[in-house]
Short mmCIF file of C-alpha atoms in Angstrom, two decimals:
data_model
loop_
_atom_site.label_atom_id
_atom_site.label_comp_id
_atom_site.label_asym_id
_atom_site.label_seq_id
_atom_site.Cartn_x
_atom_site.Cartn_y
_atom_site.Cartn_z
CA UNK A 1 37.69 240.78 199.68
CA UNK A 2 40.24 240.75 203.13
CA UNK A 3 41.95 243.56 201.26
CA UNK A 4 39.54 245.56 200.19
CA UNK A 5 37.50 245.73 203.48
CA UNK A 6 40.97 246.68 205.39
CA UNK A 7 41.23 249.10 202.92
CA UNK A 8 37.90 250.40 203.15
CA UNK A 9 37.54 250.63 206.76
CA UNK A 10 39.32 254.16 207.68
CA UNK A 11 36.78 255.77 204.81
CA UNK A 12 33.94 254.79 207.38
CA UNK A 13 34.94 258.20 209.49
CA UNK A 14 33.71 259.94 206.75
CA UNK A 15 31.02 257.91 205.61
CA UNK A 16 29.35 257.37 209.07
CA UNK A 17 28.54 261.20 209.73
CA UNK A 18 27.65 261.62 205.82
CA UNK A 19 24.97 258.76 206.48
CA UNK A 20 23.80 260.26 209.81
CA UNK A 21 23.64 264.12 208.21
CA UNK A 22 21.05 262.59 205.61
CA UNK A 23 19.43 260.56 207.91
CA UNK A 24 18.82 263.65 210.50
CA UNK A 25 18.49 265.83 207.70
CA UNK A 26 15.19 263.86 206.72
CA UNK A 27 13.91 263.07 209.42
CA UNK A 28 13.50 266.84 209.96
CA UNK A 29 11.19 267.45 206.88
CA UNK A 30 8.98 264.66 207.89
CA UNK A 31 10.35 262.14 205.86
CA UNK A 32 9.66 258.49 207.77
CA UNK A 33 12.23 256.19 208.84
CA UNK A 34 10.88 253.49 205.80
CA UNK A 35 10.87 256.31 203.28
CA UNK A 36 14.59 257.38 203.72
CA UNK A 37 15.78 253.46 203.65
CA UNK A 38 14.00 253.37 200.39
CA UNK A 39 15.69 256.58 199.15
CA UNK A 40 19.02 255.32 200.26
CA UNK A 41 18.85 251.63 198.77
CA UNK A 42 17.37 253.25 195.46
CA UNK A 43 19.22 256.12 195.04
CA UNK A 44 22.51 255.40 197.09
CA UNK A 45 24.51 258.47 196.44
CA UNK A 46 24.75 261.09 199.11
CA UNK A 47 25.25 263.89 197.56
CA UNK A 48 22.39 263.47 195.57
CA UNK A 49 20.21 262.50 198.55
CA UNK A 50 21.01 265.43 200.48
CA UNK A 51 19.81 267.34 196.98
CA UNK A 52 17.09 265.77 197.22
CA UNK A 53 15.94 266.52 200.90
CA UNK A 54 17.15 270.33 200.15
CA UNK A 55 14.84 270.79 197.36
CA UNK A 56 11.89 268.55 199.28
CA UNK A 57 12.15 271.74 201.93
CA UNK A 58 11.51 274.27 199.38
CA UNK A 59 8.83 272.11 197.84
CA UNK A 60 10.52 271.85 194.47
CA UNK A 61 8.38 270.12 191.74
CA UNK A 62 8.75 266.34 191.10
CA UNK A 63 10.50 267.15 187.90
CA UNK A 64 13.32 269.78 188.79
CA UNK A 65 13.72 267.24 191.85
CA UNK A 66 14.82 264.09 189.16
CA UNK A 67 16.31 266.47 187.45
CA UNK A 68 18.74 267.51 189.70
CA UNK A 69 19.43 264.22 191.43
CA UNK A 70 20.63 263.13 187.89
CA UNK A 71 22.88 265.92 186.99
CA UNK A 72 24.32 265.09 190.60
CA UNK A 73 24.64 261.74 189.48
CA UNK A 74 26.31 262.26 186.28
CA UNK A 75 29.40 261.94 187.37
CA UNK A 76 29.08 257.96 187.31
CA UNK A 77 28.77 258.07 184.24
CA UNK A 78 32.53 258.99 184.36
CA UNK A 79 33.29 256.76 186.48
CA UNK A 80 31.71 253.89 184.55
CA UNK A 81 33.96 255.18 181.46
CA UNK A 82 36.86 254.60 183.58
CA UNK A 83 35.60 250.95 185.22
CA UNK A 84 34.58 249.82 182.19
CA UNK A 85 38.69 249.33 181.22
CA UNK A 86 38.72 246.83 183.77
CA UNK A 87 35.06 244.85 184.10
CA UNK A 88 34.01 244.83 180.55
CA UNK A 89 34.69 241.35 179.91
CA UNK A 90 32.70 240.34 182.95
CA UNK A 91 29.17 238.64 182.56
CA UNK A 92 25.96 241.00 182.37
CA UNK A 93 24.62 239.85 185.84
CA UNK A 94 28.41 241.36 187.86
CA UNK A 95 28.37 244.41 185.43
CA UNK A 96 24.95 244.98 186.50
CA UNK A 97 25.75 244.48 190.35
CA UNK A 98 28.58 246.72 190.06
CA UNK A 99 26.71 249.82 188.62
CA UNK A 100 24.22 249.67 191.29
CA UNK A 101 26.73 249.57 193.96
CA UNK A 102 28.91 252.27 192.38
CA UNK A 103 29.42 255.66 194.43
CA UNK A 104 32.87 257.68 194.85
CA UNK A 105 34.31 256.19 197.63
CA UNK A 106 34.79 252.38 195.59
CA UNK A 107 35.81 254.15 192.88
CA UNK A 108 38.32 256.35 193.76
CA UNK A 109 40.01 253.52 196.37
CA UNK A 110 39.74 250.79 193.09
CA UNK A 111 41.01 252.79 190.31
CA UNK A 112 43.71 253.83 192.46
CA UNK A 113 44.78 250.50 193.37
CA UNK A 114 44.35 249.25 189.93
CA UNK A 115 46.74 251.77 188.51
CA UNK A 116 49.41 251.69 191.37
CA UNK A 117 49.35 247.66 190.65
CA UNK A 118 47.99 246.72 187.44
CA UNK A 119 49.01 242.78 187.92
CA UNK A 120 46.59 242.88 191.23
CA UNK A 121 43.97 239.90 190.61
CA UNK A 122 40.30 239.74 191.43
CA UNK A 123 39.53 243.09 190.89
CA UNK A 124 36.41 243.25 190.82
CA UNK A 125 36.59 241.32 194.01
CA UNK A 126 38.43 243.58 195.29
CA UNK A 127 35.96 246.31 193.96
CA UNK A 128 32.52 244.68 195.39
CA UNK A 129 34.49 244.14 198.88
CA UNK A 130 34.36 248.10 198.71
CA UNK A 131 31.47 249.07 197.78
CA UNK A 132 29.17 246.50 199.54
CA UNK A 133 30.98 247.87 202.72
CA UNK A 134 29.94 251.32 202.16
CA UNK A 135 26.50 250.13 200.95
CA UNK A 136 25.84 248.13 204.43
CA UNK A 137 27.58 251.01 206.67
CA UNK A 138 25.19 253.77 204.65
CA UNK A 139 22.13 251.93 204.90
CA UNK A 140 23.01 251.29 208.93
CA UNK A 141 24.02 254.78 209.78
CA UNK A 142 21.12 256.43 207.16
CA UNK A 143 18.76 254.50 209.78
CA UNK A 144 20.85 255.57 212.66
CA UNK A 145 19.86 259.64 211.44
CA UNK A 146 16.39 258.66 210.76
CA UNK A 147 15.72 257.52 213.89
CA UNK A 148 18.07 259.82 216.16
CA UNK A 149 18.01 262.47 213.89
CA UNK A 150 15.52 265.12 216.25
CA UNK A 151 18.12 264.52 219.21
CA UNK A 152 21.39 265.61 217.64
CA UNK A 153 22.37 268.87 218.28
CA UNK A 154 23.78 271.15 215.90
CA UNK A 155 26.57 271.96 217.26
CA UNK A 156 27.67 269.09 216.26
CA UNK A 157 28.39 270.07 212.63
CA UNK A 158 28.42 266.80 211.18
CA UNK A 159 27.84 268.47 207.83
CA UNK A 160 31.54 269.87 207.69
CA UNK A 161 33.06 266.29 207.57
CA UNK A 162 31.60 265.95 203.99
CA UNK A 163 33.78 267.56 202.30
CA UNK A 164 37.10 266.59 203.99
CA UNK A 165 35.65 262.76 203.33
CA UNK A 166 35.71 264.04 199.87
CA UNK A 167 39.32 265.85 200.02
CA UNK A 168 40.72 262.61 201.53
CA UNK A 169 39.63 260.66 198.25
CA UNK A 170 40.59 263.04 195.92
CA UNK A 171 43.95 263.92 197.01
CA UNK A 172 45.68 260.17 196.63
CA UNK A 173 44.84 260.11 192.67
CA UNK A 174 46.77 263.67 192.33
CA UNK A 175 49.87 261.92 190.71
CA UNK A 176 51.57 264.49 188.09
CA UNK A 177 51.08 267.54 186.30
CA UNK A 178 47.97 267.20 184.60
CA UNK A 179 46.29 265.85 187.38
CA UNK A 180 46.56 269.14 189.51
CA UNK A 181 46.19 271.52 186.70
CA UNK A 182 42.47 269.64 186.44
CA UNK A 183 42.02 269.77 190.08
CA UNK A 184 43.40 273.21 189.97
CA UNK A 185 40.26 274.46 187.10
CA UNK A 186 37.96 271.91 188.45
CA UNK A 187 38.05 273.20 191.98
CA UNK A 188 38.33 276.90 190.95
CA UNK A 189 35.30 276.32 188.69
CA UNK A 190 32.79 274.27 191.17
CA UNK A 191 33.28 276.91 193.63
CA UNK A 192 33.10 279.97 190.88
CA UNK A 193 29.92 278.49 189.62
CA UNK A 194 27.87 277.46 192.16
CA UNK A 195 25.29 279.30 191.72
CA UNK A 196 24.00 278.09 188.77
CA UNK A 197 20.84 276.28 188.81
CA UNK A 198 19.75 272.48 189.44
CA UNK A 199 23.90 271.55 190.62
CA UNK A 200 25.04 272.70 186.76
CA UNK A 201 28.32 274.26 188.11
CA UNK A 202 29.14 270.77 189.04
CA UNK A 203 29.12 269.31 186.03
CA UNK A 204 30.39 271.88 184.30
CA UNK A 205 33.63 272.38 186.12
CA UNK A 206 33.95 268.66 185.64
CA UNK A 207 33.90 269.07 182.03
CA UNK A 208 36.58 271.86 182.82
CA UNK A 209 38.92 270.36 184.55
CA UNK A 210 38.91 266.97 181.96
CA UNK A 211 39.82 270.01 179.34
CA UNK A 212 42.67 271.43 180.89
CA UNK A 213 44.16 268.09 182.17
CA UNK A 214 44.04 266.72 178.62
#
């Protein structure tokens, strides 16, 4: 647990705005300080938060709402695929804990470590030390924009640490050729398709960039 919160710790400058964006974000549509903690313990993904609080401003139906959220989400379904290698022989009640806590940042820092040493022990120690980290800094800092959230100026641009948060992850798990042809398509394709309906393009230059790195 030691090593995975030491290791976790420099992610928090890009979790801490991420939190705060959501939070202010909102708190801006009305959306009460108890009602945003519920959405971030419950749905604890950013990315599909934010979705969420876009489409609540243009007063998207319940459905198309879901909807989207999940097709955000999809990706841990990926990312249970790959997990799955390590925890599957681990009782019901940890597998269980595990998926609920799952989001990108435990992933990407676990896998990697679990590749670059394979002999490492307690992984899934090492794994919860993560992700319960992010979970308690989220939930902290998702408050922090809920309640601060009409006082932060834009100028700010909190939003544009998002996605170097997101390059920062990515980057480390680039190890040979395969790995940045898929990067390559994947990142052509989210950014040619974006502006397909309900977050599609993301999912589909997923499934694009598994294709040409296999």
């Amino acid at each position: 647990l030691f090593t995975a919160l030491k290791d976790f710790l420099p992610t928090t400058l890009g979790i801490i705005p991420f939190a705060i964006v959501f939070g202010v974000s909102a708190s801006e549509i009305g959306i009460s300080t108890v009602q945003g903690l519920f959405m971030s313990g419950f749905i604890l993904a950013g990315a599909a938060q934010l979705v969420t609080v876009e489409l609540l401003k243009t007063d998207a139906l319940a459905w198309v709402i879901i909807l989207s959220a999940l097709v955000v989400n999809l990706r841990f379904v990926i990312y249970s695929a790959s997990l799955s290698t390590y925890f599957k022989s681990l009782p019901l009640f940890r597998r269980v804990i595990a998926a609920y806590l799952l989001t990108d940042q435990p992933y990407a820092m676990s896998v990697t470590r679990f590749n670059s040493y394979p002999d490492t022990p307690h992984k899934f120690w090492y794994y919860i030390g993560h992700a319960f980290g992010l979970w308690a800094v989220w939930m902290v800092f998702s408050y922090v924009g809920l309640v601060l959230g009409p006082i932060v100026p834009e100028s700010w641009s909190l939003g544009f640490i998002i996605p170097l948060m997101f390059i920062g992850l990515a980057v480390p798990s680039i190890k040979d050729k395969s790995y940045i042809i898929a990067a390559l398509v994947s990142g052509i394709s989210v950014v040619t398709l974006q502006s397909l309906p309900n977050n599609l393009g993301l999912m589909t230059a997923i499934l694009l960039g598994i294709i040409a790195g296999v």
